[in-house]
PDB file of C-alpha atoms and ligand atoms in Angstrom:
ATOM      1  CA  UNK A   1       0.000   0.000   0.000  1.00 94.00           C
ATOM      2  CA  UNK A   2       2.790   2.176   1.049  1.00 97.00           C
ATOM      3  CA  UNK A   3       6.196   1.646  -0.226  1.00 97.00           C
ATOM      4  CA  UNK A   4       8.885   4.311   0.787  1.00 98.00           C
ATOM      5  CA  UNK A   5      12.322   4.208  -0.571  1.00 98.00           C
ATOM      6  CA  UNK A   6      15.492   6.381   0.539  1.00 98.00           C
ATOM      7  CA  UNK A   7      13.370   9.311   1.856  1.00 98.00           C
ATOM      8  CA  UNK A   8      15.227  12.101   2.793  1.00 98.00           C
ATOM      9  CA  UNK A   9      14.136  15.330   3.626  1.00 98.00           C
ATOM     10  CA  UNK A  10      16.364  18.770   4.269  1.00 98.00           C
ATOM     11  CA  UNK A  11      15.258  22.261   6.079  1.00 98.00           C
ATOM     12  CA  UNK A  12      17.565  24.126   4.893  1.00 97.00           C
ATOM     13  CA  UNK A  13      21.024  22.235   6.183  1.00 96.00           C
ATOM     14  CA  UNK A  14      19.110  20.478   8.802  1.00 97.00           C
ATOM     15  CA  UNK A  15      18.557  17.123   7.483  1.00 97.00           C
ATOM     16  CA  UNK A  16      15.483  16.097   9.422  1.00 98.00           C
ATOM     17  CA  UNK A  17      14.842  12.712   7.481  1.00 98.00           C
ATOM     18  CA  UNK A  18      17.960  10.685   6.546  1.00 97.00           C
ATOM     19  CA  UNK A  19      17.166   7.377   4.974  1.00 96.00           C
ATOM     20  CA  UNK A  20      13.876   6.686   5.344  1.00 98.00           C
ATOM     21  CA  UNK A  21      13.091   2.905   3.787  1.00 98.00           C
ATOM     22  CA  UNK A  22       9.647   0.785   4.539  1.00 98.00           C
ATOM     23  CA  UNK A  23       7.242  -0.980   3.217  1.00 98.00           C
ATOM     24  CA  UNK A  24       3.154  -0.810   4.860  1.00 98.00           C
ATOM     25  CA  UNK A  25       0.994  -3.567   3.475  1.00 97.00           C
ATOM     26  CA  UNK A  26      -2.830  -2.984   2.699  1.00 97.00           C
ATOM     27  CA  UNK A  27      -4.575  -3.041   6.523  1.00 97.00           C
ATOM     28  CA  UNK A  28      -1.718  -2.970   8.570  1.00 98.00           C
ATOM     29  CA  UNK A  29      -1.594  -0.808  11.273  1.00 98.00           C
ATOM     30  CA  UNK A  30       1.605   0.805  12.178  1.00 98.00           C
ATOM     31  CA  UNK A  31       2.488   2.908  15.168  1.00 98.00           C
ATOM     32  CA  UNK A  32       5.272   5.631  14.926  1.00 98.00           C
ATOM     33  CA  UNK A  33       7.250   6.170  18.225  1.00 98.00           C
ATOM     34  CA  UNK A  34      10.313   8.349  18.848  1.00 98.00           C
ATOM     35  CA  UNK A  35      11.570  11.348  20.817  1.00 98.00           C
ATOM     36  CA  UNK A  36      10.448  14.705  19.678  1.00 97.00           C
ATOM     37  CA  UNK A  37      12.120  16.347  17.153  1.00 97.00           C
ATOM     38  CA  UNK A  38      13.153  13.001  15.466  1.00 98.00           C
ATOM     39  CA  UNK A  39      11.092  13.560  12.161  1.00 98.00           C
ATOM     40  CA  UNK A  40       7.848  11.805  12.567  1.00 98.00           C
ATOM     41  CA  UNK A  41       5.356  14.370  11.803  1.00 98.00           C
ATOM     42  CA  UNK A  42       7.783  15.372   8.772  1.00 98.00           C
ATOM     43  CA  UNK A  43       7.677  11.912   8.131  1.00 98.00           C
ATOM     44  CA  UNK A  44       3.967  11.806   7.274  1.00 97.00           C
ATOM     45  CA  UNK A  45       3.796  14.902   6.176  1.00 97.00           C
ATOM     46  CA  UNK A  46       6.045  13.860   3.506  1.00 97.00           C
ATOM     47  CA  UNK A  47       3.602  11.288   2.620  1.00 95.00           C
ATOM     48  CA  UNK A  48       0.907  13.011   1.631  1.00 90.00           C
ATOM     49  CA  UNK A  49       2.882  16.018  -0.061  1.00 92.00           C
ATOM     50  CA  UNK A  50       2.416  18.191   2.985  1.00 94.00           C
ATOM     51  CA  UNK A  51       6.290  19.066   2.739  1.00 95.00           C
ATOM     52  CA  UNK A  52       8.380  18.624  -0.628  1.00 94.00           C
ATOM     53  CA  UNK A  53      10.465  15.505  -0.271  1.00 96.00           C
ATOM     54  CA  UNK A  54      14.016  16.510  -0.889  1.00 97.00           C
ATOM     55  CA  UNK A  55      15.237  12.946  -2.324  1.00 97.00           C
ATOM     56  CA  UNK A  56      13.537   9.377  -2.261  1.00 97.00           C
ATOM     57  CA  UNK A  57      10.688   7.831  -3.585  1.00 97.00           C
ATOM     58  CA  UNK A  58       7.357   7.662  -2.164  1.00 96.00           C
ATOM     59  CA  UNK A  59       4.245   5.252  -3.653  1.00 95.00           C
ATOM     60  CA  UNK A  60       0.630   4.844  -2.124  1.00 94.00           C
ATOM     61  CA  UNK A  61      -1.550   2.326  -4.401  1.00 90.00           C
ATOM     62  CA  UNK A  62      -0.719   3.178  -8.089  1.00 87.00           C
ATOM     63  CA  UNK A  63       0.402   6.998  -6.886  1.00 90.00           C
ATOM     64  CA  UNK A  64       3.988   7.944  -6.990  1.00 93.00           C
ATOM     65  CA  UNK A  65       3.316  10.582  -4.824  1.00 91.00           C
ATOM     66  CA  UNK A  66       7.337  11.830  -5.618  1.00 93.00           C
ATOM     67  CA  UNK A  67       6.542  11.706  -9.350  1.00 92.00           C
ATOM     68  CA  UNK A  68       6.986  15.234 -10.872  1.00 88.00           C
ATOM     69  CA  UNK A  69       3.511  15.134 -11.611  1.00 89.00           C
ATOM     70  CA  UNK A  70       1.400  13.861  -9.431  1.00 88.00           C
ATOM     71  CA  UNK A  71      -1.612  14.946  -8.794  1.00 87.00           C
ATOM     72  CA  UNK A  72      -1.965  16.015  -5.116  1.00 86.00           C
ATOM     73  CA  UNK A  73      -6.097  16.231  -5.032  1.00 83.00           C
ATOM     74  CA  UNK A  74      -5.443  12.612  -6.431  1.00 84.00           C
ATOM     75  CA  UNK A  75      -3.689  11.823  -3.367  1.00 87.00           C
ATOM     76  CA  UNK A  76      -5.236  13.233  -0.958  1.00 86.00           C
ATOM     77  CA  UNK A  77      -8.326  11.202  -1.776  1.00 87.00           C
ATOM     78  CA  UNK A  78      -6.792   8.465  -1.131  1.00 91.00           C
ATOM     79  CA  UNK A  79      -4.380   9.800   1.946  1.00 95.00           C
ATOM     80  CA  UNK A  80      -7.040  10.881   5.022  1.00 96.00           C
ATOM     81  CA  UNK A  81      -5.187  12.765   7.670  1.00 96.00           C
ATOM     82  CA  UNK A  82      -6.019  13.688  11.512  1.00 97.00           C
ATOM     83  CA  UNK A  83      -3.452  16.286  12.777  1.00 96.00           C
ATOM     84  CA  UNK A  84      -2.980  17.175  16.572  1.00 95.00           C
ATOM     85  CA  UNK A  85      -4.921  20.174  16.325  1.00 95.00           C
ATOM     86  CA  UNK A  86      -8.862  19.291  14.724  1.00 91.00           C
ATOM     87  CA  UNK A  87      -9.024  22.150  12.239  1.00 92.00           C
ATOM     88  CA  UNK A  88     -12.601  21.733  11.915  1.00 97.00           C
ATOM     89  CA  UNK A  89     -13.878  24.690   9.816  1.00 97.00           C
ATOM     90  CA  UNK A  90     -15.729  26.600  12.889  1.00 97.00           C
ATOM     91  CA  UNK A  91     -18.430  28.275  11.067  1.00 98.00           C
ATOM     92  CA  UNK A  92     -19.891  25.029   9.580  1.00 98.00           C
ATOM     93  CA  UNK A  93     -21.546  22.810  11.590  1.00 98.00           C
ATOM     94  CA  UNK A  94     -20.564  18.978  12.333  1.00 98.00           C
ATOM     95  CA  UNK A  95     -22.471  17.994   9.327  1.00 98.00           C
ATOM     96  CA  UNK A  96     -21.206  20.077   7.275  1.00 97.00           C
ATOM     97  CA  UNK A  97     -17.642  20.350   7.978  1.00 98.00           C
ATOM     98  CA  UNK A  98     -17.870  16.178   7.221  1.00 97.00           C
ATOM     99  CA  UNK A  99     -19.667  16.551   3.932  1.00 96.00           C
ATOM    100  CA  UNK A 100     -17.331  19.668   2.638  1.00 94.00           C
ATOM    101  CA  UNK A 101     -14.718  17.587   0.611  1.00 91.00           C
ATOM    102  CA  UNK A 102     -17.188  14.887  -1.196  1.00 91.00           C
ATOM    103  CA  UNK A 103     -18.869  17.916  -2.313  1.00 90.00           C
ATOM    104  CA  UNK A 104     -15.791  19.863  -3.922  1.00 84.00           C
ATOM    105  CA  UNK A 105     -13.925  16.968  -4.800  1.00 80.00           C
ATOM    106  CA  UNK A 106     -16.055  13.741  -5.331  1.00 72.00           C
ATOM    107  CA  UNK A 107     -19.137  16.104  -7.104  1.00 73.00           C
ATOM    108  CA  UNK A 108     -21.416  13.284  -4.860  1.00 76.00           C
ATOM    109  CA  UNK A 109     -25.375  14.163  -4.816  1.00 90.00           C
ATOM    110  CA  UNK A 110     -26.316  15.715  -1.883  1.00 93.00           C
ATOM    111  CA  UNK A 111     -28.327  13.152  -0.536  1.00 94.00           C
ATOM    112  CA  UNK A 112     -25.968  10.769  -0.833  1.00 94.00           C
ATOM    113  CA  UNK A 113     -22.962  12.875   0.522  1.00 95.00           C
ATOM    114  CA  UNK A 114     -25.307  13.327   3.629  1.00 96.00           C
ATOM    115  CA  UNK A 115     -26.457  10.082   3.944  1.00 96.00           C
ATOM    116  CA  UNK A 116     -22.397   8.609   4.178  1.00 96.00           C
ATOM    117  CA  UNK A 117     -21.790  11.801   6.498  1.00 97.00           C
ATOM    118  CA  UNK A 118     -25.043  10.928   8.979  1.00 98.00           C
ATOM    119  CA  UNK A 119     -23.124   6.838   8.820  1.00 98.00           C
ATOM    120  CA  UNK A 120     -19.700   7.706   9.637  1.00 98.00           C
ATOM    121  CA  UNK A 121     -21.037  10.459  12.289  1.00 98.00           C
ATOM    122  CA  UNK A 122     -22.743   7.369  13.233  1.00 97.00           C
ATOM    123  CA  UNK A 123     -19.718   5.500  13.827  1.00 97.00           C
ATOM    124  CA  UNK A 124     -17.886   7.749  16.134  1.00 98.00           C
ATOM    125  CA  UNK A 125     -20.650   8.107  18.322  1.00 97.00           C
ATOM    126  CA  UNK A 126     -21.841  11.308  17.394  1.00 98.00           C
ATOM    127  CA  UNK A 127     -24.872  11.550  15.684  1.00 97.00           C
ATOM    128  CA  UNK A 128     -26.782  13.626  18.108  1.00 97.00           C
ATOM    129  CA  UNK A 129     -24.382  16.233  17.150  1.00 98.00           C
ATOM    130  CA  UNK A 130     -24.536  16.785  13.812  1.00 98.00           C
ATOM    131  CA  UNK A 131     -26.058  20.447  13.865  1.00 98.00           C
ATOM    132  CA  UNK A 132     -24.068  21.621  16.308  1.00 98.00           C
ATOM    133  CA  UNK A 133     -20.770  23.695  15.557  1.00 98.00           C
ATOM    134  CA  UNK A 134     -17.310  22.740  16.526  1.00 98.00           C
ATOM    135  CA  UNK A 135     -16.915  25.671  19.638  1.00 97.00           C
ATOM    136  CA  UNK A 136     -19.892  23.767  20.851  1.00 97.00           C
ATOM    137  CA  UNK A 137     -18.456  20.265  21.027  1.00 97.00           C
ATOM    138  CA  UNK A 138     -15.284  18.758  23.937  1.00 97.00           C
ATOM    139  CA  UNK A 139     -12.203  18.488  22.569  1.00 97.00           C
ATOM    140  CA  UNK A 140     -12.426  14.470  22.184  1.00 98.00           C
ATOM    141  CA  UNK A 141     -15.404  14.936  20.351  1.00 98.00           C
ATOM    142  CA  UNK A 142     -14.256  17.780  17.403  1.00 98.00           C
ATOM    143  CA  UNK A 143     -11.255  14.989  17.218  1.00 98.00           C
ATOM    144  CA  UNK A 144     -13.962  12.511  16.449  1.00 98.00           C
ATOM    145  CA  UNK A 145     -15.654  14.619  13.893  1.00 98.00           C
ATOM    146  CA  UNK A 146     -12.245  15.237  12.169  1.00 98.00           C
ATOM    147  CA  UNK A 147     -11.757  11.414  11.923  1.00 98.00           C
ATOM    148  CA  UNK A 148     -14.657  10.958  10.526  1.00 98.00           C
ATOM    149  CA  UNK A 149     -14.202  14.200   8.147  1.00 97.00           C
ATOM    150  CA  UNK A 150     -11.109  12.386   7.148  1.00 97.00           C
ATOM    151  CA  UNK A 151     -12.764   8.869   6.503  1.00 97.00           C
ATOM    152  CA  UNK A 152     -15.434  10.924   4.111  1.00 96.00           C
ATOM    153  CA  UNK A 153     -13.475  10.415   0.856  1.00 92.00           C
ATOM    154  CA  UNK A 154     -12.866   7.079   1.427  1.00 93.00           C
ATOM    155  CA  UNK A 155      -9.097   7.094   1.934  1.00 94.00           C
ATOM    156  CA  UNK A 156      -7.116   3.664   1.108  1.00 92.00           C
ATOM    157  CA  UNK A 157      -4.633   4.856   4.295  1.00 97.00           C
ATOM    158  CA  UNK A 158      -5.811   6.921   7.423  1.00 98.00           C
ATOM    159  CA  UNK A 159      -2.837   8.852   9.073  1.00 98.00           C
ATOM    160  CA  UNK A 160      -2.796  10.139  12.382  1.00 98.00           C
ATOM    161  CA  UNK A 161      -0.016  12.474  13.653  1.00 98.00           C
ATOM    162  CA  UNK A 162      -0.594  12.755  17.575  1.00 98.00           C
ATOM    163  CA  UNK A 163      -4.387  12.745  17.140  1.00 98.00           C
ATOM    164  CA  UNK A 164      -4.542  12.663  21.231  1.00 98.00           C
ATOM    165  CA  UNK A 165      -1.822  15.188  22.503  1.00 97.00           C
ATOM    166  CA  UNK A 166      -4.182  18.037  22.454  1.00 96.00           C
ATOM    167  CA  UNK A 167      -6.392  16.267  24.999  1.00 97.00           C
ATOM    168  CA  UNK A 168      -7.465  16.865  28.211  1.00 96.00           C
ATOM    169  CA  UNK A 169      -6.502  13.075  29.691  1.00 96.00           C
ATOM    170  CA  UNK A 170     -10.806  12.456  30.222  1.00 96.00           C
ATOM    171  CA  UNK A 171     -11.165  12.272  26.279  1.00 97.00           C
ATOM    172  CA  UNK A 172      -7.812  10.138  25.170  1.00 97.00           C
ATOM    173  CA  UNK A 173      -9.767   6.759  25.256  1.00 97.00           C
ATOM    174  CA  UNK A 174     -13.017   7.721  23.303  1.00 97.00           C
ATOM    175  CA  UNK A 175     -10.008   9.160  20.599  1.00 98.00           C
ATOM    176  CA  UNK A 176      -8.670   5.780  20.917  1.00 98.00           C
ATOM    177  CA  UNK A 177     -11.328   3.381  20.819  1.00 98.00           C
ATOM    178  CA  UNK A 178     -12.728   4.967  17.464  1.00 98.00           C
ATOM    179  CA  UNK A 179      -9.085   4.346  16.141  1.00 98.00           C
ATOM    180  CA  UNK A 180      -9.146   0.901  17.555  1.00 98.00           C
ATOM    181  CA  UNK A 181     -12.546   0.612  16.031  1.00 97.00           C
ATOM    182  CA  UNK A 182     -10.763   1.436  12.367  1.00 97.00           C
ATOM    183  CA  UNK A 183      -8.137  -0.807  12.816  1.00 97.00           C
ATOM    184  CA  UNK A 184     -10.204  -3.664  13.251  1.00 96.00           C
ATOM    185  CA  UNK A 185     -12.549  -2.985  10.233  1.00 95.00           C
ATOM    186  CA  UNK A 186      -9.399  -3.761   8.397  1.00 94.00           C
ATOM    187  CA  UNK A 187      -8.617   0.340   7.542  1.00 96.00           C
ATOM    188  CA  UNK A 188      -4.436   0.980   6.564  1.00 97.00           C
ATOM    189  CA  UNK A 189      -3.048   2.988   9.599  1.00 98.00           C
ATOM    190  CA  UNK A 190      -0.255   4.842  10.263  1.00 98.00           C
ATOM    191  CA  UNK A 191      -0.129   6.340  13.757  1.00 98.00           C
ATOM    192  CA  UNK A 192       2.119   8.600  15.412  1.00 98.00           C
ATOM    193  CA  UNK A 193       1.645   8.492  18.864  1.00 98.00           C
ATOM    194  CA  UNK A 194       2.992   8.656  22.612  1.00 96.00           C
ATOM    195  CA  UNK A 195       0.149   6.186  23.523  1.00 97.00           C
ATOM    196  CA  UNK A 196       2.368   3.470  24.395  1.00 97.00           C
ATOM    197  CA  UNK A 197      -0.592   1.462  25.309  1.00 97.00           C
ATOM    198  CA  UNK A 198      -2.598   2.012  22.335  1.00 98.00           C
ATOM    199  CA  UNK A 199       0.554   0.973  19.909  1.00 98.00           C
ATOM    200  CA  UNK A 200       0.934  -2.217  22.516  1.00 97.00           C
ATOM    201  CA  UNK A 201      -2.108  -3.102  21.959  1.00 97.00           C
ATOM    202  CA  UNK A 202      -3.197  -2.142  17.812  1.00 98.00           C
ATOM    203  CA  UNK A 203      -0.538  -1.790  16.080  1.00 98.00           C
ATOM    204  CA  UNK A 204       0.623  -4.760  13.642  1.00 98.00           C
ATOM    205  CA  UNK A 205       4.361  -2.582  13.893  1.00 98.00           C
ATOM    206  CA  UNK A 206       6.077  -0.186  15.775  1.00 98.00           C
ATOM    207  CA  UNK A 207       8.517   1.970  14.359  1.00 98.00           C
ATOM    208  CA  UNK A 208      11.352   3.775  16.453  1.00 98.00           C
ATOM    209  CA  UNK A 209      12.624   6.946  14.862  1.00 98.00           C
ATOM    210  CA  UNK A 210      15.356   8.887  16.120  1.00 98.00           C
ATOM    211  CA  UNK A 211      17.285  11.517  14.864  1.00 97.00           C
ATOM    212  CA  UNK A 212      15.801  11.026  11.171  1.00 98.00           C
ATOM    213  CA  UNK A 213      16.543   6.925  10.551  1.00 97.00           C
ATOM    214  CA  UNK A 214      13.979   4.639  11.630  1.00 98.00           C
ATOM    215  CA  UNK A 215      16.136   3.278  14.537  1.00 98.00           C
ATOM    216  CA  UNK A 216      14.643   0.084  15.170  1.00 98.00           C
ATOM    217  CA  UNK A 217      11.121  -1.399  14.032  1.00 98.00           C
ATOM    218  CA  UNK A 218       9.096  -4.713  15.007  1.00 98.00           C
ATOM    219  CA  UNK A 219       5.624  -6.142  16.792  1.00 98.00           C
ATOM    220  CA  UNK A 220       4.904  -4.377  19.571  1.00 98.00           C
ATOM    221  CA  UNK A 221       6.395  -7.546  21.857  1.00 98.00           C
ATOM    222  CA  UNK A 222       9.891  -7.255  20.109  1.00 98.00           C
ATOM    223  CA  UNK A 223       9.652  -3.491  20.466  1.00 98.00           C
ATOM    224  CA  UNK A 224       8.635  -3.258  24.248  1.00 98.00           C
ATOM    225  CA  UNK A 225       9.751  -5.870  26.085  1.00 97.00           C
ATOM    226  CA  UNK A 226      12.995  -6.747  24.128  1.00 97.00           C
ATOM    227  CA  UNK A 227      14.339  -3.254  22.486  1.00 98.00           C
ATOM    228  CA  UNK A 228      17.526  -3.970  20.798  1.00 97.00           C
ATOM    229  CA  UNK A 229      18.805  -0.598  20.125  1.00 97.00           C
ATOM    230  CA  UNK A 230      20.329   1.397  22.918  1.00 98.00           C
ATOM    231  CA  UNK A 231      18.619   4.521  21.784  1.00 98.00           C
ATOM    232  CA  UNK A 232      14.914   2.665  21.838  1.00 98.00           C
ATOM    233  CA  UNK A 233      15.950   1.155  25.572  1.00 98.00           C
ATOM    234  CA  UNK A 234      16.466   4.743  26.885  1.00 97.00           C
ATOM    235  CA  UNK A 235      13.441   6.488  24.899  1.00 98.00           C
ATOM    236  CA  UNK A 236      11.185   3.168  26.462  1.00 97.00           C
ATOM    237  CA  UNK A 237      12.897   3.675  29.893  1.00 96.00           C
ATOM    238  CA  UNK A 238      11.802   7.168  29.922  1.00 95.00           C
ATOM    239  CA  UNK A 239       8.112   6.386  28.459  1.00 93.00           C
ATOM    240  CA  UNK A 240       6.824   3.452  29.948  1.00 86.00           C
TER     241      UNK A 240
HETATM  242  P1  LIG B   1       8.587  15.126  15.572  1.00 80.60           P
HETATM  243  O1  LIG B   1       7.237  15.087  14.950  1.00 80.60           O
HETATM  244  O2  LIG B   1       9.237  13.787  15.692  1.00 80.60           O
HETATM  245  O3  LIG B   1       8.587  15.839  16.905  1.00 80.60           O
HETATM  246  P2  LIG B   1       9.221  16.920  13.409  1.00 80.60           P
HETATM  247  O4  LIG B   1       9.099  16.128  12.172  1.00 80.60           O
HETATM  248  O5  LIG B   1       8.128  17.844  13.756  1.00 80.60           O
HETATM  249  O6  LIG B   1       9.559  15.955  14.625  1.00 80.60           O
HETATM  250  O7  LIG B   1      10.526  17.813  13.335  1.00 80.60           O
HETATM  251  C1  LIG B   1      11.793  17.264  13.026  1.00 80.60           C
HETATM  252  C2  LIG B   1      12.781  18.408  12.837  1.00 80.60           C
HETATM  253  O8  LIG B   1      12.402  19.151  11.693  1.00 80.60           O
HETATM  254  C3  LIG B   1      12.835  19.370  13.998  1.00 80.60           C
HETATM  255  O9  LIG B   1      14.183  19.724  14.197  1.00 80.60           O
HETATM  256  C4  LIG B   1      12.044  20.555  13.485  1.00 80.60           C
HETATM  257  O10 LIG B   1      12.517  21.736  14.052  1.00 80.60           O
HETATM  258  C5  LIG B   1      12.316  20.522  12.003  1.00 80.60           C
HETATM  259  N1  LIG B   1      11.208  21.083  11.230  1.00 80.60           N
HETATM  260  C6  LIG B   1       9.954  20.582  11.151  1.00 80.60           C
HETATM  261  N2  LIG B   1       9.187  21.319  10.326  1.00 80.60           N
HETATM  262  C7  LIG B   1       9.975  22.326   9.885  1.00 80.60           C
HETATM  263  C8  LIG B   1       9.770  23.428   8.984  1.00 80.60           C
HETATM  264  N3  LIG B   1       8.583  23.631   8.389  1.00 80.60           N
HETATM  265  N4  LIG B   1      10.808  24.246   8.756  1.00 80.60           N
HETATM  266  C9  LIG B   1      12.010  24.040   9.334  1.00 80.60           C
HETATM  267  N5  LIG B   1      12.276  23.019  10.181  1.00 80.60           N
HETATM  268  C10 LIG B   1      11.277  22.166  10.450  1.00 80.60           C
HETATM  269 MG1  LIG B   2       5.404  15.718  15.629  1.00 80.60          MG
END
């Protein structure tokens, strides 16, 4: 689903992703774990075109997404993405701010974009809510509405950058079981998170960044009770 090749990306002189190599097969479910600074929200960004990838190759599906060409609304069909901060558009209510990219983008009747926006509202618990606006919601909830914003145009991978950090502790686990909820209907994740416990218990593989390489990377077993590296030992030691 994903295949990343040599991916390095540069600020400047600060070289912020070395050597970047993986593979991510169709439904797996792979957690992203690593000291700040260490490159995993450039990481993804560089996925879905967010930042220009200095050298490398990046494909999702068919899409080289480092092809000269490629066409970005193209990807970002297919690429959904939940960011730290919800960015829900605040003068639109929940309804809306879910049905707002099949309209533009997928030219979907109306009736139809609604009924798939009332469904996944549906299936992160929020369907009472659907007039309401953002300011109105918690914190866990507008997450929940930007998950399911994201899952609108039918994405082949969902990627998550920290979709919990931003929350007050009470509303980490309803973030969380949605996610779960994804990964177990089968849905191509890749998570960055500092919920040990979550990537424990979802993720297929965990991958250890540090300093721009992907350090060390495994099951969640091999990664947290047997770290080989020295550099995943001490990040773990001070985590867990
Ligand atoms: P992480 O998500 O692991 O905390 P980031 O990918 O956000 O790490 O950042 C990795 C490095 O890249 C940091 O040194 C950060 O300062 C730098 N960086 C990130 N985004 C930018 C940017 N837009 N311009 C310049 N430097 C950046
Ligand atoms: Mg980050």
């Amino acid at each position: 689903m994903i295949i990343v090749e040599g991916l390095q990306k540069k600020f400047g002189d600060n070289e912020v992703l070395r050597d970047i190599s993986t593979t991510i097969t169709e439904k797996e479910v792979v957690c992203i774990i690593g000291p700040s600074g260490s490159g995993k929200s450039t990481f993804l960004r560089c996925l879905n075109l967010l930042e220009e990838v200095t050298a490398g190759v990046v494909k999702i599906g068919e899409v080289t997404v480092t092809a000269p060409k490629t066409n970005i609304d193209k990807l970002r069909q297919n690429v959904g993405m939940v960011f730290q901060q919800f960015n829900l558009f605040p003068h639109l209510t929940v309804l809306e701010n879910i049905m707002l990219a099949p309209k533009h983008i997928k030219k979907a009747s109306k009736a139809e974009n609604e009924k798939q926006a009332l469904a996944l509202l549906d299936k992160v618990g929020l369907a009472a809510k659907k007039d309401e606006y953002p300011a109105r919601l918690s914190g866990g909830q507008q997450q929940r509405v930007a998950i399911a914003r994201a899952l609108a145009m039918n994405p082949r991978v969902m990627l998550f950058d920290e979709p919990t950090s931003a929350l007050d502790p009470e509303m980490v686990g309803e973030v969380l079981q949605v996610m779960k909820d994804l990964a177990h209907e089968g849905i191509t994740m890749v998570v960055v998170t500092h919920e040990m416990g979550f990537a424990r218990e979802v993720a297929d593989r965990v991958i250890f960044m540090d300093g721009g390489y992907i350090v060390e990377q495994g099951s969640p077993a091999a990664i947290f009770d047997a770290p080989q590296h020295e550099r995943t030992q001490a990040f773990l030691s001070k985590v867990l």
